Amino acid sequence: MKYELIKLGYESNALAPVISQQTIEFHHGKHLQTYVNNLNNLIAGTKFENADLETIVKESDGGLFNNAGQVLNHNLFFTQFSPKGGGKPVGALAAAIDAAFGSFENFQKEFEAAAVGLFGSGWAWLAADAGGKLSIVKEPNAGNPVTKGLKPLLGFDVWEHSYYLDYQNRRADHVKELWKIVDWQTIAARYSA
Ligand code: MN
């Protein structure tokens, strides 16, 4: 299987000013494209040549894990935002957030703390177990909760490449702004899938 760069469901300037056009063009067009190219080169001629992304992430290590993980992570990342995003989740996802974290506001506080407190590069994830129970998972580098048997619902990328052009060292400000573009319908669909 040849992996391809996912197409964005919005224009490259549509998430500004939360994420600028320049950041989208580098992050999606350069960083993610490089992970996709590396992944294709690394799986060629191996047992993973026709494997799906989650299988590769669960069963590989080293450079292959890093590149497959980052393709999976960014495919989830770039499809979870919308220029019409923001607000709060409703329905079963909202109930699960309340059950796990007390309130949506407290969830946001705990999620921001996880993202801001992550040392170096990595991801903060909202993930669900097989019973639908939610938790916040901090993953270094290319990590994804699928390796823990959990379903990733929402991921904030705290690698500097995701925010440095727009926010420089102000990771906390970037994380706070991201709530304005989260497409909760997409997150809810992942939760109920
Ligand atoms: Mn990234």
mmCIF file with all atom_site columns, N, CA, C and O in Angstrom, residues 130-161:
data_model
loop_
_atom_site.group_PDB
_atom_site.id
_atom_site.type_symbol
_atom_site.label_atom_id
_atom_site.label_alt_id
_atom_site.label_comp_id
_atom_site.label_asym_id
_atom_site.label_entity_id
_atom_site.label_seq_id
_atom_site.pdbx_PDB_ins_code
_atom_site.Cartn_x
_atom_site.Cartn_y
_atom_site.Cartn_z
_atom_site.occupancy
_atom_site.B_iso_or_equiv
_atom_site.pdbx_formal_charge
_atom_site.auth_seq_id
_atom_site.auth_comp_id
_atom_site.auth_asym_id
_atom_site.auth_atom_id
_atom_site.pdbx_PDB_model_num
ATOM 1   N N  . ALA A 1 130 ? -12.357 0.318  25.574 1.00 0.00 ? 130 ALA A N  1
ATOM 2   C CA . ALA A 1 130 ? -13.367 -0.471 24.871 1.00 0.00 ? 130 ALA A CA 1
ATOM 3   C C  . ALA A 1 130 ? -14.764 -0.258 25.436 1.00 0.00 ? 130 ALA A C  1
ATOM 4   O O  . ALA A 1 130 ? -15.772 -0.430 24.729 1.00 0.00 ? 130 ALA A O  1
ATOM 5   N N  . GLY A 1 131 ? -14.836 0.149  26.705 1.00 0.00 ? 131 GLY A N  1
ATOM 6   C CA . GLY A 1 131 ? -16.129 0.416  27.325 1.00 0.00 ? 131 GLY A CA 1
ATOM 7   C C  . GLY A 1 131 ? -16.606 1.851  27.169 1.00 0.00 ? 131 GLY A C  1
ATOM 8   O O  . GLY A 1 131 ? -17.656 2.226  27.690 1.00 0.00 ? 131 GLY A O  1
ATOM 9   N N  . GLY A 1 132 ? -15.827 2.654  26.469 1.00 0.00 ? 132 GLY A N  1
ATOM 10  C CA . GLY A 1 132 ? -16.218 4.048  26.250 1.00 0.00 ? 132 GLY A CA 1
ATOM 11  C C  . GLY A 1 132 ? -15.741 5.007  27.319 1.00 0.00 ? 132 GLY A C  1
ATOM 12  O O  . GLY A 1 132 ? -16.051 6.195  27.274 1.00 0.00 ? 132 GLY A O  1
ATOM 13  N N  . LYS A 1 133 ? -14.984 4.487  28.303 1.00 0.00 ? 133 LYS A N  1
ATOM 14  C CA . LYS A 1 133 ? -14.473 5.358  29.360 1.00 0.00 ? 133 LYS A CA 1
ATOM 15  C C  . LYS A 1 133 ? -13.312 6.183  28.818 1.00 0.00 ? 133 LYS A C  1
ATOM 16  O O  . LYS A 1 133 ? -12.437 5.680  28.123 1.00 0.00 ? 133 LYS A O  1
ATOM 17  N N  . LEU A 1 134 ? -13.324 7.470  29.166 1.00 0.00 ? 134 LEU A N  1
ATOM 18  C CA . LEU A 1 134 ? -12.336 8.405  28.611 1.00 0.00 ? 134 LEU A CA 1
ATOM 19  C C  . LEU A 1 134 ? -11.160 8.622  29.550 1.00 0.00 ? 134 LEU A C  1
ATOM 20  O O  . LEU A 1 134 ? -11.311 8.573  30.777 1.00 0.00 ? 134 LEU A O  1
ATOM 21  N N  . SER A 1 135 ? -10.012 8.915  28.955 1.00 0.00 ? 135 SER A N  1
ATOM 22  C CA . SER A 1 135 ? -8.858  9.331  29.743 1.00 0.00 ? 135 SER A CA 1
ATOM 23  C C  . SER A 1 135 ? -7.982  10.238 28.889 1.00 0.00 ? 135 SER A C  1
ATOM 24  O O  . SER A 1 135 ? -8.110  10.280 27.659 1.00 0.00 ? 135 SER A O  1
ATOM 25  N N  . ILE A 1 136 ? -7.108  10.976 29.568 1.00 0.00 ? 136 ILE A N  1
ATOM 26  C CA . ILE A 1 136 ? -6.114  11.818 28.888 1.00 0.00 ? 136 ILE A CA 1
ATOM 27  C C  . ILE A 1 136 ? -4.797  11.070 28.914 1.00 0.00 ? 136 ILE A C  1
ATOM 28  O O  . ILE A 1 136 ? -4.376  10.579 29.956 1.00 0.00 ? 136 ILE A O  1
ATOM 29  N N  . VAL A 1 137 ? -4.183  10.959 27.753 1.00 0.00 ? 137 VAL A N  1
ATOM 30  C CA . VAL A 1 137 ? -2.942  10.194 27.608 1.00 0.00 ? 137 VAL A CA 1
ATOM 31  C C  . VAL A 1 137 ? -1.860  11.118 27.056 1.00 0.00 ? 137 VAL A C  1
ATOM 32  O O  . VAL A 1 137 ? -2.053  11.756 26.025 1.00 0.00 ? 137 VAL A O  1
ATOM 33  N N  . LYS A 1 138 ? -0.740  11.192 27.756 1.00 0.00 ? 138 LYS A N  1
ATOM 34  C CA . LYS A 1 138 ? 0.416   11.953 27.262 1.00 0.00 ? 138 LYS A CA 1
ATOM 35  C C  . LYS A 1 138 ? 1.349   10.986 26.552 1.00 0.00 ? 138 LYS A C  1
ATOM 36  O O  . LYS A 1 138 ? 1.736   9.967  27.119 1.00 0.00 ? 138 LYS A O  1
ATOM 37  N N  . GLU A 1 139 ? 1.704   11.309 25.323 1.00 0.00 ? 139 GLU A N  1
ATOM 38  C CA . GLU A 1 139 ? 2.591   10.438 24.547 1.00 0.00 ? 139 GLU A CA 1
ATOM 39  C C  . GLU A 1 139 ? 3.805   11.234 24.085 1.00 0.00 ? 139 GLU A C  1
ATOM 40  O O  . GLU A 1 139 ? 3.657   12.304 23.505 1.00 0.00 ? 139 GLU A O  1
ATOM 41  N N  . PRO A 1 140 ? 5.011   10.716 24.293 1.00 0.00 ? 140 PRO A N  1
ATOM 42  C CA . PRO A 1 140 ? 6.197   11.390 23.766 1.00 0.00 ? 140 PRO A CA 1
ATOM 43  C C  . PRO A 1 140 ? 6.343   11.153 22.267 1.00 0.00 ? 140 PRO A C  1
ATOM 44  O O  . PRO A 1 140 ? 5.894   10.119 21.745 1.00 0.00 ? 140 PRO A O  1
ATOM 45  N N  . ASN A 1 141 ? 6.944   12.114 21.584 1.00 0.00 ? 141 ASN A N  1
ATOM 46  C CA . ASN A 1 141 ? 7.361   11.939 20.182 1.00 0.00 ? 141 ASN A CA 1
ATOM 47  C C  . ASN A 1 141 ? 6.220   11.501 19.277 1.00 0.00 ? 141 ASN A C  1
ATOM 48  O O  . ASN A 1 141 ? 5.283   12.254 19.070 1.00 0.00 ? 141 ASN A O  1
ATOM 49  N N  . ALA A 1 142 ? 6.269   10.290 18.727 1.00 0.00 ? 142 ALA A N  1
ATOM 50  C CA . ALA A 1 142 ? 5.269   9.842  17.757 1.00 0.00 ? 142 ALA A CA 1
ATOM 51  C C  . ALA A 1 142 ? 4.189   8.966  18.389 1.00 0.00 ? 142 ALA A C  1
ATOM 52  O O  . ALA A 1 142 ? 3.413   8.325  17.674 1.00 0.00 ? 142 ALA A O  1
ATOM 53  N N  . GLY A 1 143 ? 4.109   8.940  19.691 1.00 0.00 ? 143 GLY A N  1
ATOM 54  C CA . GLY A 1 143 ? 3.215   8.007  20.374 1.00 0.00 ? 143 GLY A CA 1
ATOM 55  C C  . GLY A 1 143 ? 1.740   8.241  20.092 1.00 0.00 ? 143 GLY A C  1
ATOM 56  O O  . GLY A 1 143 ? 1.294   9.368  19.837 1.00 0.00 ? 143 GLY A O  1
ATOM 57  N N  . ASN A 1 144 ? 0.978   7.155  20.129 1.00 0.00 ? 144 ASN A N  1
ATOM 58  C CA . ASN A 1 144 ? -0.471  7.203  19.912 1.00 0.00 ? 144 ASN A CA 1
ATOM 59  C C  . ASN A 1 144 ? -1.106  6.190  20.866 1.00 0.00 ? 144 ASN A C  1
ATOM 60  O O  . ASN A 1 144 ? -0.558  5.094  21.040 1.00 0.00 ? 144 ASN A O  1
ATOM 61  N N  . PRO A 1 145 ? -2.258  6.512  21.453 1.00 0.00 ? 145 PRO A N  1
ATOM 62  C CA . PRO A 1 145 ? -2.891  5.604  22.427 1.00 0.00 ? 145 PRO A CA 1
ATOM 63  C C  . PRO A 1 145 ? -3.278  4.235  21.867 1.00 0.00 ? 145 PRO A C  1
ATOM 64  O O  . PRO A 1 145 ? -3.581  3.329  22.653 1.00 0.00 ? 145 PRO A O  1
ATOM 65  N N  . VAL A 1 146 ? -3.268  4.046  20.548 1.00 0.00 ? 146 VAL A N  1
ATOM 66  C CA . VAL A 1 146 ? -3.595  2.712  20.012 1.00 0.00 ? 146 VAL A CA 1
ATOM 67  C C  . VAL A 1 146 ? -2.623  1.654  20.536 1.00 0.00 ? 146 VAL A C  1
ATOM 68  O O  . VAL A 1 146 ? -2.980  0.485  20.646 1.00 0.00 ? 146 VAL A O  1
ATOM 69  N N  . THR A 1 147 ? -1.398  2.068  20.871 1.00 0.00 ? 147 THR A N  1
ATOM 70  C CA . THR A 1 147 ? -0.430  1.095  21.384 1.00 0.00 ? 147 THR A CA 1
ATOM 71  C C  . THR A 1 147 ? -0.791  0.631  22.796 1.00 0.00 ? 147 THR A C  1
ATOM 72  O O  . THR A 1 147 ? -0.221  -0.334 23.291 1.00 0.00 ? 147 THR A O  1
ATOM 73  N N  . LYS A 1 148 ? -1.726  1.326  23.446 1.00 0.00 ? 148 LYS A N  1
ATOM 74  C CA . LYS A 1 148 ? -2.199  0.934  24.780 1.00 0.00 ? 148 LYS A CA 1
ATOM 75  C C  . LYS A 1 148 ? -3.588  0.307  24.696 1.00 0.00 ? 148 LYS A C  1
ATOM 76  O O  . LYS A 1 148 ? -4.257  0.127  25.709 1.00 0.00 ? 148 LYS A O  1
ATOM 77  N N  . GLY A 1 149 ? -4.037  0.012  23.475 1.00 0.00 ? 149 GLY A N  1
ATOM 78  C CA . GLY A 1 149 ? -5.365  -0.570 23.294 1.00 0.00 ? 149 GLY A CA 1
ATOM 79  C C  . GLY A 1 149 ? -6.489  0.439  23.415 1.00 0.00 ? 149 GLY A C  1
ATOM 80  O O  . GLY A 1 149 ? -7.654  0.077  23.586 1.00 0.00 ? 149 GLY A O  1
ATOM 81  N N  . LEU A 1 150 ? -6.157  1.724  23.315 1.00 0.00 ? 150 LEU A N  1
ATOM 82  C CA . LEU A 1 150 ? -7.162  2.786  23.437 1.00 0.00 ? 150 LEU A CA 1
ATOM 83  C C  . LEU A 1 150 ? -7.420  3.429  22.080 1.00 0.00 ? 150 LEU A C  1
ATOM 84  O O  . LEU A 1 150 ? -6.568  3.415  21.196 1.00 0.00 ? 150 LEU A O  1
ATOM 85  N N  . LYS A 1 151 ? -8.626  4.012  21.953 1.00 0.00 ? 151 LYS A N  1
ATOM 86  C CA . LYS A 1 151 ? -8.998  4.686  20.703 1.00 0.00 ? 151 LYS A CA 1
ATOM 87  C C  . LYS A 1 151 ? -8.717  6.185  20.832 1.00 0.00 ? 151 LYS A C  1
ATOM 88  O O  . LYS A 1 151 ? -9.261  6.843  21.726 1.00 0.00 ? 151 LYS A O  1
ATOM 89  N N  . PRO A 1 152 ? -7.883  6.742  19.939 1.00 0.00 ? 152 PRO A N  1
ATOM 90  C CA . PRO A 1 152 ? -7.619  8.178  19.998 1.00 0.00 ? 152 PRO A CA 1
ATOM 91  C C  . PRO A 1 152 ? -8.793  8.984  19.459 1.00 0.00 ? 152 PRO A C  1
ATOM 92  O O  . PRO A 1 152 ? -9.309  8.686  18.371 1.00 0.00 ? 152 PRO A O  1
ATOM 93  N N  . LEU A 1 153 ? -9.227  9.995  20.214 1.00 0.00 ? 153 LEU A N  1
ATOM 94  C CA . LEU A 1 153 ? -10.369 10.816 19.792 1.00 0.00 ? 153 LEU A CA 1
ATOM 95  C C  . LEU A 1 153 ? -9.941  12.219 19.389 1.00 0.00 ? 153 LEU A C  1
ATOM 96  O O  . LEU A 1 153 ? -10.438 12.764 18.407 1.00 0.00 ? 153 LEU A O  1
ATOM 97  N N  . LEU A 1 154 ? -9.047  12.811 20.197 1.00 0.00 ? 154 LEU A N  1
ATOM 98  C CA . LEU A 1 154 ? -8.618  14.190 19.982 1.00 0.00 ? 154 LEU A CA 1
ATOM 99  C C  . LEU A 1 154 ? -7.135  14.264 20.337 1.00 0.00 ? 154 LEU A C  1
ATOM 100 O O  . LEU A 1 154 ? -6.744  13.768 21.393 1.00 0.00 ? 154 LEU A O  1
ATOM 101 N N  . GLY A 1 155 ? -6.339  14.857 19.462 1.00 0.00 ? 155 GLY A N  1
ATOM 102 C CA . GLY A 1 155 ? -4.906  14.964 19.746 1.00 0.00 ? 155 GLY A CA 1
ATOM 103 C C  . GLY A 1 155 ? -4.389  16.366 19.516 1.00 0.00 ? 155 GLY A C  1
ATOM 104 O O  . GLY A 1 155 ? -4.635  16.950 18.462 1.00 0.00 ? 155 GLY A O  1
ATOM 105 N N  . PHE A 1 156 ? -3.691  16.901 20.513 1.00 0.00 ? 156 PHE A N  1
ATOM 106 C CA . PHE A 1 156 ? -3.013  18.192 20.357 1.00 0.00 ? 156 PHE A CA 1
ATOM 107 C C  . PHE A 1 156 ? -1.523  17.912 20.179 1.00 0.00 ? 156 PHE A C  1
ATOM 108 O O  . PHE A 1 156 ? -0.895  17.279 21.027 1.00 0.00 ? 156 PHE A O  1
ATOM 109 N N  . ASP A 1 157 ? -1.000  18.396 19.065 1.00 0.00 ? 157 ASP A N  1
ATOM 110 C CA . ASP A 1 157 ? 0.404   18.219 18.695 1.00 0.00 ? 157 ASP A CA 1
ATOM 111 C C  . ASP A 1 157 ? 1.209   19.309 19.392 1.00 0.00 ? 157 ASP A C  1
ATOM 112 O O  . ASP A 1 157 ? 1.009   20.486 19.120 1.00 0.00 ? 157 ASP A O  1
ATOM 113 N N  . VAL A 1 158 ? 2.125   18.922 20.276 1.00 0.00 ? 158 VAL A N  1
ATOM 114 C CA . VAL A 1 158 ? 2.946   19.948 20.938 1.00 0.00 ? 158 VAL A CA 1
ATOM 115 C C  . VAL A 1 158 ? 4.405   19.901 20.497 1.00 0.00 ? 158 VAL A C  1
ATOM 116 O O  . VAL A 1 158 ? 5.285   20.411 21.188 1.00 0.00 ? 158 VAL A O  1
ATOM 117 N N  . TRP A 1 159 ? 4.656   19.289 19.343 1.00 0.00 ? 159 TRP A N  1
ATOM 118 C CA . TRP A 1 159 ? 5.963   19.493 18.702 1.00 0.00 ? 159 TRP A CA 1
ATOM 119 C C  . TRP A 1 159 ? 6.073   20.982 18.356 1.00 0.00 ? 159 TRP A C  1
ATOM 120 O O  . TRP A 1 159 ? 5.079   21.595 17.922 1.00 0.00 ? 159 TRP A O  1
ATOM 121 N N  . GLU A 1 160 ? 7.258   21.538 18.479 1.00 0.00 ? 160 GLU A N  1
ATOM 122 C CA . GLU A 1 160 ? 7.386   22.979 18.186 1.00 0.00 ? 160 GLU A CA 1
ATOM 123 C C  . GLU A 1 160 ? 6.989   23.322 16.750 1.00 0.00 ? 160 GLU A C  1
ATOM 124 O O  . GLU A 1 160 ? 6.522   24.419 16.478 1.00 0.00 ? 160 GLU A O  1
ATOM 125 N N  . HIS A 1 161 ? 7.151   22.375 15.809 1.00 0.00 ? 161 HIS A N  1
ATOM 126 C CA . HIS A 1 161 ? 6.793   22.689 14.414 1.00 0.00 ? 161 HIS A CA 1
ATOM 127 C C  . HIS A 1 161 ? 5.312   23.013 14.261 1.00 0.00 ? 161 HIS A C  1
ATOM 128 O O  . HIS A 1 161 ? 4.922   23.609 13.273 1.00 0.00 ? 161 HIS A O  1
#
